[in-house]
């Protein structure tokens, strides 16, 4: 049986349980993960005032967690601009999978072998091909800034005022250093954002 938002909010439901844990000092701050196509439910949870953090993916390939789905862009899941909703509620946002499972890296574009410690790529062959085509078109962001594709992807995430932290996935010290360097890079210029928005409208065609 799949539980819904009403099960969370009902008396003796999950929210009540979380509140008891916080009052008892077992939990200092509570949060939850957003899975997409659940924007209305996320807002209802934020309205309870119980939570201090959401976990949500936000990427160059699917920016819907930080804005409305751009017209023309096809996304598997609509995250309903929940980062903005969280910010309005005074709730932090921790971004996971900012590199779209490794798709937004130069190594992925060149077909380099994945690091031995990296999780296996679980994307279907069709999805992997779509991601590679989209990522190829996104390389202009790095070329315009001197960043790698991974750094440009992280820089994009950090530009959103509602983002608290980025949970970057890395398998080596070199990858970590590459990602960290993006924190000091300047925001994208308006012309770059215009180019990015044009790509979204064209669905990366």
mmCIF file with all atom_site columns, C-alpha atoms in Angstrom:
data_model
loop_
_atom_site.group_PDB
_atom_site.id
_atom_site.type_symbol
_atom_site.label_atom_id
_atom_site.label_alt_id
_atom_site.label_comp_id
_atom_site.label_asym_id
_atom_site.label_entity_id
_atom_site.label_seq_id
_atom_site.pdbx_PDB_ins_code
_atom_site.Cartn_x
_atom_site.Cartn_y
_atom_site.Cartn_z
_atom_site.occupancy
_atom_site.B_iso_or_equiv
_atom_site.pdbx_formal_charge
_atom_site.auth_seq_id
_atom_site.auth_comp_id
_atom_site.auth_asym_id
_atom_site.auth_atom_id
_atom_site.pdbx_PDB_model_num
ATOM 1   C CA . UNK A 1 1   ? 0.000  0.000  0.000   1.00 0.00 ? 1   UNK A CA 1
ATOM 2   C CA . UNK A 1 2   ? 1.342  3.409  -0.958  1.00 0.00 ? 2   UNK A CA 1
ATOM 3   C CA . UNK A 1 3   ? 0.880  6.170  1.599   1.00 0.00 ? 3   UNK A CA 1
ATOM 4   C CA . UNK A 1 4   ? -0.102 9.680  0.539   1.00 0.00 ? 4   UNK A CA 1
ATOM 5   C CA . UNK A 1 5   ? 0.165  13.173 1.958   1.00 0.00 ? 5   UNK A CA 1
ATOM 6   C CA . UNK A 1 6   ? -3.043 12.768 3.975   1.00 0.00 ? 6   UNK A CA 1
ATOM 7   C CA . UNK A 1 7   ? -1.466 9.824  5.790   1.00 0.00 ? 7   UNK A CA 1
ATOM 8   C CA . UNK A 1 8   ? 1.456  12.056 6.741   1.00 0.00 ? 8   UNK A CA 1
ATOM 9   C CA . UNK A 1 9   ? -0.756 14.873 7.989   1.00 0.00 ? 9   UNK A CA 1
ATOM 10  C CA . UNK A 1 10  ? -3.449 12.887 9.839   1.00 0.00 ? 10  UNK A CA 1
ATOM 11  C CA . UNK A 1 11  ? -3.472 12.539 13.629  1.00 0.00 ? 11  UNK A CA 1
ATOM 12  C CA . UNK A 1 12  ? -0.764 10.051 14.678  1.00 0.00 ? 12  UNK A CA 1
ATOM 13  C CA . UNK A 1 13  ? 0.706  10.336 11.184  1.00 0.00 ? 13  UNK A CA 1
ATOM 14  C CA . UNK A 1 14  ? 4.300  10.822 10.101  1.00 0.00 ? 14  UNK A CA 1
ATOM 15  C CA . UNK A 1 15  ? 4.348  14.579 10.793  1.00 0.00 ? 15  UNK A CA 1
ATOM 16  C CA . UNK A 1 16  ? 3.250  14.046 14.367  1.00 0.00 ? 16  UNK A CA 1
ATOM 17  C CA . UNK A 1 17  ? 5.996  11.466 14.751  1.00 0.00 ? 17  UNK A CA 1
ATOM 18  C CA . UNK A 1 18  ? 8.633  13.855 13.419  1.00 0.00 ? 18  UNK A CA 1
ATOM 19  C CA . UNK A 1 19  ? 7.433  16.579 15.790  1.00 0.00 ? 19  UNK A CA 1
ATOM 20  C CA . UNK A 1 20  ? 7.769  14.197 18.740  1.00 0.00 ? 20  UNK A CA 1
ATOM 21  C CA . UNK A 1 21  ? 11.339 13.353 17.736  1.00 0.00 ? 21  UNK A CA 1
ATOM 22  C CA . UNK A 1 22  ? 12.250 17.040 17.537  1.00 0.00 ? 22  UNK A CA 1
ATOM 23  C CA . UNK A 1 23  ? 10.638 17.822 20.909  1.00 0.00 ? 23  UNK A CA 1
ATOM 24  C CA . UNK A 1 24  ? 12.465 14.890 22.481  1.00 0.00 ? 24  UNK A CA 1
ATOM 25  C CA . UNK A 1 25  ? 15.791 16.190 21.186  1.00 0.00 ? 25  UNK A CA 1
ATOM 26  C CA . UNK A 1 26  ? 16.376 13.094 19.067  1.00 0.00 ? 26  UNK A CA 1
ATOM 27  C CA . UNK A 1 27  ? 16.391 15.247 15.931  1.00 0.00 ? 27  UNK A CA 1
ATOM 28  C CA . UNK A 1 28  ? 17.586 18.825 15.765  1.00 0.00 ? 28  UNK A CA 1
ATOM 29  C CA . UNK A 1 29  ? 16.314 19.596 12.260  1.00 0.00 ? 29  UNK A CA 1
ATOM 30  C CA . UNK A 1 30  ? 14.001 17.503 10.084  1.00 0.00 ? 30  UNK A CA 1
ATOM 31  C CA . UNK A 1 31  ? 13.929 17.390 6.316   1.00 0.00 ? 31  UNK A CA 1
ATOM 32  C CA . UNK A 1 32  ? 12.536 15.381 3.454   1.00 0.00 ? 32  UNK A CA 1
ATOM 33  C CA . UNK A 1 33  ? 13.369 14.423 -0.112  1.00 0.00 ? 33  UNK A CA 1
ATOM 34  C CA . UNK A 1 34  ? 11.438 15.592 -3.177  1.00 0.00 ? 34  UNK A CA 1
ATOM 35  C CA . UNK A 1 35  ? 10.911 13.021 -5.921  1.00 0.00 ? 35  UNK A CA 1
ATOM 36  C CA . UNK A 1 36  ? 9.230  15.137 -8.596  1.00 0.00 ? 36  UNK A CA 1
ATOM 37  C CA . UNK A 1 37  ? 5.619  15.569 -9.712  1.00 0.00 ? 37  UNK A CA 1
ATOM 38  C CA . UNK A 1 38  ? 4.861  16.332 -6.059  1.00 0.00 ? 38  UNK A CA 1
ATOM 39  C CA . UNK A 1 39  ? 5.076  20.120 -5.884  1.00 0.00 ? 39  UNK A CA 1
ATOM 40  C CA . UNK A 1 40  ? 1.658  20.518 -4.236  1.00 0.00 ? 40  UNK A CA 1
ATOM 41  C CA . UNK A 1 41  ? 2.494  17.916 -1.606  1.00 0.00 ? 41  UNK A CA 1
ATOM 42  C CA . UNK A 1 42  ? 5.879  19.515 -0.928  1.00 0.00 ? 42  UNK A CA 1
ATOM 43  C CA . UNK A 1 43  ? 4.201  22.854 -0.308  1.00 0.00 ? 43  UNK A CA 1
ATOM 44  C CA . UNK A 1 44  ? 1.769  21.291 2.142   1.00 0.00 ? 44  UNK A CA 1
ATOM 45  C CA . UNK A 1 45  ? 4.666  19.768 4.057   1.00 0.00 ? 45  UNK A CA 1
ATOM 46  C CA . UNK A 1 46  ? 6.486  23.098 4.077   1.00 0.00 ? 46  UNK A CA 1
ATOM 47  C CA . UNK A 1 47  ? 3.338  24.763 5.420   1.00 0.00 ? 47  UNK A CA 1
ATOM 48  C CA . UNK A 1 48  ? 3.483  22.566 8.537   1.00 0.00 ? 48  UNK A CA 1
ATOM 49  C CA . UNK A 1 49  ? 6.558  24.471 9.730   1.00 0.00 ? 49  UNK A CA 1
ATOM 50  C CA . UNK A 1 50  ? 8.096  21.193 10.900  1.00 0.00 ? 50  UNK A CA 1
ATOM 51  C CA . UNK A 1 51  ? 10.839 20.916 8.306   1.00 0.00 ? 51  UNK A CA 1
ATOM 52  C CA . UNK A 1 52  ? 14.065 22.889 7.932   1.00 0.00 ? 52  UNK A CA 1
ATOM 53  C CA . UNK A 1 53  ? 15.508 21.291 4.785   1.00 0.00 ? 53  UNK A CA 1
ATOM 54  C CA . UNK A 1 54  ? 14.492 19.672 1.514   1.00 0.00 ? 54  UNK A CA 1
ATOM 55  C CA . UNK A 1 55  ? 16.644 17.459 -0.702  1.00 0.00 ? 55  UNK A CA 1
ATOM 56  C CA . UNK A 1 56  ? 15.943 17.835 -4.404  1.00 0.00 ? 56  UNK A CA 1
ATOM 57  C CA . UNK A 1 57  ? 17.758 17.446 -7.733  1.00 0.00 ? 57  UNK A CA 1
ATOM 58  C CA . UNK A 1 58  ? 18.288 20.639 -9.756  1.00 0.00 ? 58  UNK A CA 1
ATOM 59  C CA . UNK A 1 59  ? 20.309 20.459 -12.945 1.00 0.00 ? 59  UNK A CA 1
ATOM 60  C CA . UNK A 1 60  ? 21.000 22.075 -16.278 1.00 0.00 ? 60  UNK A CA 1
ATOM 61  C CA . UNK A 1 61  ? 19.070 19.194 -17.846 1.00 0.00 ? 61  UNK A CA 1
ATOM 62  C CA . UNK A 1 62  ? 16.015 19.646 -15.628 1.00 0.00 ? 62  UNK A CA 1
ATOM 63  C CA . UNK A 1 63  ? 15.813 23.022 -13.859 1.00 0.00 ? 63  UNK A CA 1
ATOM 64  C CA . UNK A 1 64  ? 12.193 22.577 -12.748 1.00 0.00 ? 64  UNK A CA 1
ATOM 65  C CA . UNK A 1 65  ? 13.076 22.434 -9.034  1.00 0.00 ? 65  UNK A CA 1
ATOM 66  C CA . UNK A 1 66  ? 14.194 26.062 -9.209  1.00 0.00 ? 66  UNK A CA 1
ATOM 67  C CA . UNK A 1 67  ? 11.720 27.510 -11.698 1.00 0.00 ? 67  UNK A CA 1
ATOM 68  C CA . UNK A 1 68  ? 8.670  26.570 -13.706 1.00 0.00 ? 68  UNK A CA 1
ATOM 69  C CA . UNK A 1 69  ? 9.372  24.096 -16.487 1.00 0.00 ? 69  UNK A CA 1
ATOM 70  C CA . UNK A 1 70  ? 10.622 26.227 -19.380 1.00 0.00 ? 70  UNK A CA 1
ATOM 71  C CA . UNK A 1 71  ? 8.174  26.191 -22.313 1.00 0.00 ? 71  UNK A CA 1
ATOM 72  C CA . UNK A 1 72  ? 9.273  23.566 -24.813 1.00 0.00 ? 72  UNK A CA 1
ATOM 73  C CA . UNK A 1 73  ? 11.465 21.576 -22.422 1.00 0.00 ? 73  UNK A CA 1
ATOM 74  C CA . UNK A 1 74  ? 10.413 17.957 -21.936 1.00 0.00 ? 74  UNK A CA 1
ATOM 75  C CA . UNK A 1 75  ? 11.179 16.649 -18.433 1.00 0.00 ? 75  UNK A CA 1
ATOM 76  C CA . UNK A 1 76  ? 10.563 13.231 -16.951 1.00 0.00 ? 76  UNK A CA 1
ATOM 77  C CA . UNK A 1 77  ? 9.623  14.775 -13.613 1.00 0.00 ? 77  UNK A CA 1
ATOM 78  C CA . UNK A 1 78  ? 8.359  18.238 -12.788 1.00 0.00 ? 78  UNK A CA 1
ATOM 79  C CA . UNK A 1 79  ? 9.790  19.371 -9.448  1.00 0.00 ? 79  UNK A CA 1
ATOM 80  C CA . UNK A 1 80  ? 7.395  22.287 -9.250  1.00 0.00 ? 80  UNK A CA 1
ATOM 81  C CA . UNK A 1 81  ? 9.804  25.127 -8.350  1.00 0.00 ? 81  UNK A CA 1
ATOM 82  C CA . UNK A 1 82  ? 10.053 23.745 -4.815  1.00 0.00 ? 82  UNK A CA 1
ATOM 83  C CA . UNK A 1 83  ? 13.370 25.487 -4.132  1.00 0.00 ? 83  UNK A CA 1
ATOM 84  C CA . UNK A 1 84  ? 11.650 28.854 -4.407  1.00 0.00 ? 84  UNK A CA 1
ATOM 85  C CA . UNK A 1 85  ? 8.800  27.611 -2.213  1.00 0.00 ? 85  UNK A CA 1
ATOM 86  C CA . UNK A 1 86  ? 11.274 26.403 0.396   1.00 0.00 ? 86  UNK A CA 1
ATOM 87  C CA . UNK A 1 87  ? 13.115 29.709 0.350   1.00 0.00 ? 87  UNK A CA 1
ATOM 88  C CA . UNK A 1 88  ? 9.846  31.593 0.903   1.00 0.00 ? 88  UNK A CA 1
ATOM 89  C CA . UNK A 1 89  ? 9.167  29.321 3.885   1.00 0.00 ? 89  UNK A CA 1
ATOM 90  C CA . UNK A 1 90  ? 12.643 29.857 5.357   1.00 0.00 ? 90  UNK A CA 1
ATOM 91  C CA . UNK A 1 91  ? 13.611 26.259 4.579   1.00 0.00 ? 91  UNK A CA 1
ATOM 92  C CA . UNK A 1 92  ? 16.994 25.258 3.148   1.00 0.00 ? 92  UNK A CA 1
ATOM 93  C CA . UNK A 1 93  ? 17.536 23.289 -0.036  1.00 0.00 ? 93  UNK A CA 1
ATOM 94  C CA . UNK A 1 94  ? 20.289 20.691 -0.421  1.00 0.00 ? 94  UNK A CA 1
ATOM 95  C CA . UNK A 1 95  ? 20.766 19.763 -4.065  1.00 0.00 ? 95  UNK A CA 1
ATOM 96  C CA . UNK A 1 96  ? 21.621 16.178 -4.869  1.00 0.00 ? 96  UNK A CA 1
ATOM 97  C CA . UNK A 1 97  ? 22.695 14.751 -8.231  1.00 0.00 ? 97  UNK A CA 1
ATOM 98  C CA . UNK A 1 98  ? 23.752 18.165 -9.587  1.00 0.00 ? 98  UNK A CA 1
ATOM 99  C CA . UNK A 1 99  ? 25.675 16.429 -12.392 1.00 0.00 ? 99  UNK A CA 1
ATOM 100 C CA . UNK A 1 100 ? 22.667 14.309 -13.400 1.00 0.00 ? 100 UNK A CA 1
ATOM 101 C CA . UNK A 1 101 ? 24.288 11.066 -12.368 1.00 0.00 ? 101 UNK A CA 1
ATOM 102 C CA . UNK A 1 102 ? 27.557 11.964 -14.082 1.00 0.00 ? 102 UNK A CA 1
ATOM 103 C CA . UNK A 1 103 ? 25.984 12.959 -17.407 1.00 0.00 ? 103 UNK A CA 1
ATOM 104 C CA . UNK A 1 104 ? 27.120 16.572 -17.007 1.00 0.00 ? 104 UNK A CA 1
ATOM 105 C CA . UNK A 1 105 ? 30.857 15.883 -17.094 1.00 0.00 ? 105 UNK A CA 1
ATOM 106 C CA . UNK A 1 106 ? 33.494 16.103 -19.787 1.00 0.00 ? 106 UNK A CA 1
ATOM 107 C CA . UNK A 1 107 ? 34.349 12.447 -19.197 1.00 0.00 ? 107 UNK A CA 1
ATOM 108 C CA . UNK A 1 108 ? 30.782 11.413 -20.015 1.00 0.00 ? 108 UNK A CA 1
ATOM 109 C CA . UNK A 1 109 ? 30.934 13.346 -23.278 1.00 0.00 ? 109 UNK A CA 1
ATOM 110 C CA . UNK A 1 110 ? 34.194 11.716 -24.339 1.00 0.00 ? 110 UNK A CA 1
ATOM 111 C CA . UNK A 1 111 ? 33.057 8.257  -23.338 1.00 0.00 ? 111 UNK A CA 1
ATOM 112 C CA . UNK A 1 112 ? 35.802 7.882  -20.744 1.00 0.00 ? 112 UNK A CA 1
ATOM 113 C CA . UNK A 1 113 ? 35.603 4.886  -18.425 1.00 0.00 ? 113 UNK A CA 1
ATOM 114 C CA . UNK A 1 114 ? 33.775 5.667  -15.204 1.00 0.00 ? 114 UNK A CA 1
ATOM 115 C CA . UNK A 1 115 ? 35.858 5.801  -12.042 1.00 0.00 ? 115 UNK A CA 1
ATOM 116 C CA . UNK A 1 116 ? 35.921 2.402  -10.280 1.00 0.00 ? 116 UNK A CA 1
ATOM 117 C CA . UNK A 1 117 ? 34.268 3.940  -7.208  1.00 0.00 ? 117 UNK A CA 1
ATOM 118 C CA . UNK A 1 118 ? 31.467 5.588  -9.202  1.00 0.00 ? 118 UNK A CA 1
ATOM 119 C CA . UNK A 1 119 ? 28.011 4.100  -9.046  1.00 0.00 ? 119 UNK A CA 1
ATOM 120 C CA . UNK A 1 120 ? 27.012 2.191  -12.180 1.00 0.00 ? 120 UNK A CA 1
ATOM 121 C CA . UNK A 1 121 ? 25.113 4.225  -14.756 1.00 0.00 ? 121 UNK A CA 1
ATOM 122 C CA . UNK A 1 122 ? 21.513 3.058  -14.426 1.00 0.00 ? 122 UNK A CA 1
ATOM 123 C CA . UNK A 1 123 ? 20.133 5.167  -17.271 1.00 0.00 ? 123 UNK A CA 1
ATOM 124 C CA . UNK A 1 124 ? 18.668 3.312  -20.236 1.00 0.00 ? 124 UNK A CA 1
ATOM 125 C CA . UNK A 1 125 ? 20.611 3.485  -23.484 1.00 0.00 ? 125 UNK A CA 1
ATOM 126 C CA . UNK A 1 126 ? 17.997 5.848  -24.925 1.00 0.00 ? 126 UNK A CA 1
ATOM 127 C CA . UNK A 1 127 ? 18.097 8.179  -21.922 1.00 0.00 ? 127 UNK A CA 1
ATOM 128 C CA . UNK A 1 128 ? 21.903 8.138  -21.857 1.00 0.00 ? 128 UNK A CA 1
ATOM 129 C CA . UNK A 1 129 ? 21.978 9.123  -25.527 1.00 0.00 ? 129 UNK A CA 1
ATOM 130 C CA . UNK A 1 130 ? 19.520 11.992 -24.937 1.00 0.00 ? 130 UNK A CA 1
ATOM 131 C CA . UNK A 1 131 ? 21.562 13.220 -21.992 1.00 0.00 ? 131 UNK A CA 1
ATOM 132 C CA . UNK A 1 132 ? 24.793 13.106 -23.979 1.00 0.00 ? 132 UNK A CA 1
ATOM 133 C CA . UNK A 1 133 ? 23.259 15.078 -26.838 1.00 0.00 ? 133 UNK A CA 1
ATOM 134 C CA . UNK A 1 134 ? 21.928 17.681 -24.400 1.00 0.00 ? 134 UNK A CA 1
ATOM 135 C CA . UNK A 1 135 ? 25.220 17.856 -22.510 1.00 0.00 ? 135 UNK A CA 1
ATOM 136 C CA . UNK A 1 136 ? 27.104 18.366 -25.780 1.00 0.00 ? 136 UNK A CA 1
ATOM 137 C CA . UNK A 1 137 ? 24.975 21.440 -26.470 1.00 0.00 ? 137 UNK A CA 1
ATOM 138 C CA . UNK A 1 138 ? 25.628 22.708 -22.937 1.00 0.00 ? 138 UNK A CA 1
ATOM 139 C CA . UNK A 1 139 ? 29.400 22.747 -23.398 1.00 0.00 ? 139 UNK A CA 1
ATOM 140 C CA . UNK A 1 140 ? 29.216 26.378 -24.527 1.00 0.00 ? 140 UNK A CA 1
ATOM 141 C CA . UNK A 1 141 ? 28.739 27.331 -20.875 1.00 0.00 ? 141 UNK A CA 1
ATOM 142 C CA . UNK A 1 142 ? 32.142 25.977 -19.995 1.00 0.00 ? 142 UNK A CA 1
ATOM 143 C CA . UNK A 1 143 ? 33.777 27.305 -23.139 1.00 0.00 ? 143 UNK A CA 1
ATOM 144 C CA . UNK A 1 144 ? 32.505 30.810 -22.368 1.00 0.00 ? 144 UNK A CA 1
ATOM 145 C CA . UNK A 1 145 ? 33.799 30.731 -18.788 1.00 0.00 ? 145 UNK A CA 1
ATOM 146 C CA . UNK A 1 146 ? 36.860 28.489 -18.905 1.00 0.00 ? 146 UNK A CA 1
ATOM 147 C CA . UNK A 1 147 ? 35.075 25.944 -16.726 1.00 0.00 ? 147 UNK A CA 1
ATOM 148 C CA . UNK A 1 148 ? 34.655 22.232 -17.231 1.00 0.00 ? 148 UNK A CA 1
ATOM 149 C CA . UNK A 1 149 ? 31.115 21.040 -17.904 1.00 0.00 ? 149 UNK A CA 1
ATOM 150 C CA . UNK A 1 150 ? 30.891 19.736 -14.324 1.00 0.00 ? 150 UNK A CA 1
ATOM 151 C CA . UNK A 1 151 ? 31.989 23.095 -12.942 1.00 0.00 ? 151 UNK A CA 1
ATOM 152 C CA . UNK A 1 152 ? 29.468 24.928 -15.120 1.00 0.00 ? 152 UNK A CA 1
ATOM 153 C CA . UNK A 1 153 ? 26.738 22.578 -13.876 1.00 0.00 ? 153 UNK A CA 1
ATOM 154 C CA . UNK A 1 154 ? 27.656 23.296 -10.247 1.00 0.00 ? 154 UNK A CA 1
ATOM 155 C CA . UNK A 1 155 ? 27.943 27.039 -10.903 1.00 0.00 ? 155 UNK A CA 1
ATOM 156 C CA . UNK A 1 156 ? 24.414 26.999 -12.362 1.00 0.00 ? 156 UNK A CA 1
ATOM 157 C CA . UNK A 1 157 ? 23.037 25.349 -9.229  1.00 0.00 ? 157 UNK A CA 1
ATOM 158 C CA . UNK A 1 158 ? 24.799 27.786 -6.905  1.00 0.00 ? 158 UNK A CA 1
ATOM 159 C CA . UNK A 1 159 ? 23.331 30.752 -8.760  1.00 0.00 ? 159 UNK A CA 1
ATOM 160 C CA . UNK A 1 160 ? 19.861 30.046 -7.332  1.00 0.00 ? 160 UNK A CA 1
ATOM 161 C CA . UNK A 1 161 ? 19.284 32.155 -4.221  1.00 0.00 ? 161 UNK A CA 1
ATOM 162 C CA . UNK A 1 162 ? 17.278 29.363 -2.604  1.00 0.00 ? 162 UNK A CA 1
ATOM 163 C CA . UNK A 1 163 ? 20.078 26.786 -2.767  1.00 0.00 ? 163 UNK A CA 1
ATOM 164 C CA . UNK A 1 164 ? 21.733 26.192 0.607   1.00 0.00 ? 164 UNK A CA 1
ATOM 165 C CA . UNK A 1 165 ? 24.282 23.554 -0.360  1.00 0.00 ? 165 UNK A CA 1
ATOM 166 C CA . UNK A 1 166 ? 25.185 21.166 -3.154  1.00 0.00 ? 166 UNK A CA 1
ATOM 167 C CA . UNK A 1 167 ? 25.724 17.489 -2.419  1.00 0.00 ? 167 UNK A CA 1
ATOM 168 C CA . UNK A 1 168 ? 28.257 16.846 -5.150  1.00 0.00 ? 168 UNK A CA 1
ATOM 169 C CA . UNK A 1 169 ? 29.035 13.300 -6.093  1.00 0.00 ? 169 UNK A CA 1
ATOM 170 C CA . UNK A 1 170 ? 32.708 12.548 -6.588  1.00 0.00 ? 170 UNK A CA 1
ATOM 171 C CA . UNK A 1 171 ? 34.887 9.453  -6.643  1.00 0.00 ? 171 UNK A CA 1
ATOM 172 C CA . UNK A 1 172 ? 38.357 10.964 -6.333  1.00 0.00 ? 172 UNK A CA 1
ATOM 173 C CA . UNK A 1 173 ? 40.201 13.919 -4.805  1.00 0.00 ? 173 UNK A CA 1
ATOM 174 C CA . UNK A 1 174 ? 40.668 15.348 -8.305  1.00 0.00 ? 174 UNK A CA 1
ATOM 175 C CA . UNK A 1 175 ? 36.931 15.306 -8.946  1.00 0.00 ? 175 UNK A CA 1
ATOM 176 C CA . UNK A 1 176 ? 36.283 16.945 -5.581  1.00 0.00 ? 176 UNK A CA 1
ATOM 177 C CA . UNK A 1 177 ? 38.798 19.700 -6.303  1.00 0.00 ? 177 UNK A CA 1
ATOM 178 C CA . UNK A 1 178 ? 37.217 20.267 -9.718  1.00 0.00 ? 178 UNK A CA 1
ATOM 179 C CA . UNK A 1 179 ? 33.768 20.706 -8.180  1.00 0.00 ? 179 UNK A CA 1
ATOM 180 C CA . UNK A 1 180 ? 34.935 22.906 -5.301  1.00 0.00 ? 180 UNK A CA 1
ATOM 181 C CA . UNK A 1 181 ? 36.627 25.304 -7.714  1.00 0.00 ? 181 UNK A CA 1
ATOM 182 C CA . UNK A 1 182 ? 33.219 26.151 -9.192  1.00 0.00 ? 182 UNK A CA 1
ATOM 183 C CA . UNK A 1 183 ? 32.209 27.892 -5.965  1.00 0.00 ? 183 UNK A CA 1
ATOM 184 C CA . UNK A 1 184 ? 34.508 30.834 -6.732  1.00 0.00 ? 184 UNK A CA 1
ATOM 185 C CA . UNK A 1 185 ? 33.457 31.192 -10.366 1.00 0.00 ? 185 UNK A CA 1
ATOM 186 C CA . UNK A 1 186 ? 31.275 34.199 -11.243 1.00 0.00 ? 186 UNK A CA 1
ATOM 187 C CA . UNK A 1 187 ? 27.595 33.767 -12.151 1.00 0.00 ? 187 UNK A CA 1
ATOM 188 C CA . UNK A 1 188 ? 26.709 33.246 -15.795 1.00 0.00 ? 188 UNK A CA 1
ATOM 189 C CA . UNK A 1 189 ? 26.510 36.387 -17.905 1.00 0.00 ? 189 UNK A CA 1
ATOM 190 C CA . UNK A 1 190 ? 23.044 37.385 -19.223 1.00 0.00 ? 190 UNK A CA 1
ATOM 191 C CA . UNK A 1 191 ? 24.015 36.290 -22.738 1.00 0.00 ? 191 UNK A CA 1
ATOM 192 C CA . UNK A 1 192 ? 24.912 32.830 -21.431 1.00 0.00 ? 192 UNK A CA 1
ATOM 193 C CA . UNK A 1 193 ? 21.607 32.555 -19.597 1.00 0.00 ? 193 UNK A CA 1
ATOM 194 C CA . UNK A 1 194 ? 19.794 33.612 -22.775 1.00 0.00 ? 194 UNK A CA 1
ATOM 195 C CA . UNK A 1 195 ? 21.595 30.857 -24.673 1.00 0.00 ? 195 UNK A CA 1
ATOM 196 C CA . UNK A 1 196 ? 20.697 28.342 -21.983 1.00 0.00 ? 196 UNK A CA 1
ATOM 197 C CA . UNK A 1 197 ? 17.053 29.359 -22.012 1.00 0.00 ? 197 UNK A CA 1
ATOM 198 C CA . UNK A 1 198 ? 16.996 29.063 -25.803 1.00 0.00 ? 198 UNK A CA 1
ATOM 199 C CA . UNK A 1 199 ? 18.296 25.508 -25.496 1.00 0.00 ? 199 UNK A CA 1
ATOM 200 C CA . UNK A 1 200 ? 15.562 24.668 -22.990 1.00 0.00 ? 200 UNK A CA 1
ATOM 201 C CA . UNK A 1 201 ? 12.882 26.124 -25.259 1.00 0.00 ? 201 UNK A CA 1
ATOM 202 C CA . UNK A 1 202 ? 14.214 23.992 -28.109 1.00 0.00 ? 202 UNK A CA 1
ATOM 203 C CA . UNK A 1 203 ? 14.367 20.921 -25.836 1.00 0.00 ? 203 UNK A CA 1
ATOM 204 C CA . UNK A 1 204 ? 18.126 20.800 -26.562 1.00 0.00 ? 204 UNK A CA 1
ATOM 205 C CA . UNK A 1 205 ? 17.459 20.300 -30.267 1.00 0.00 ? 205 UNK A CA 1
#
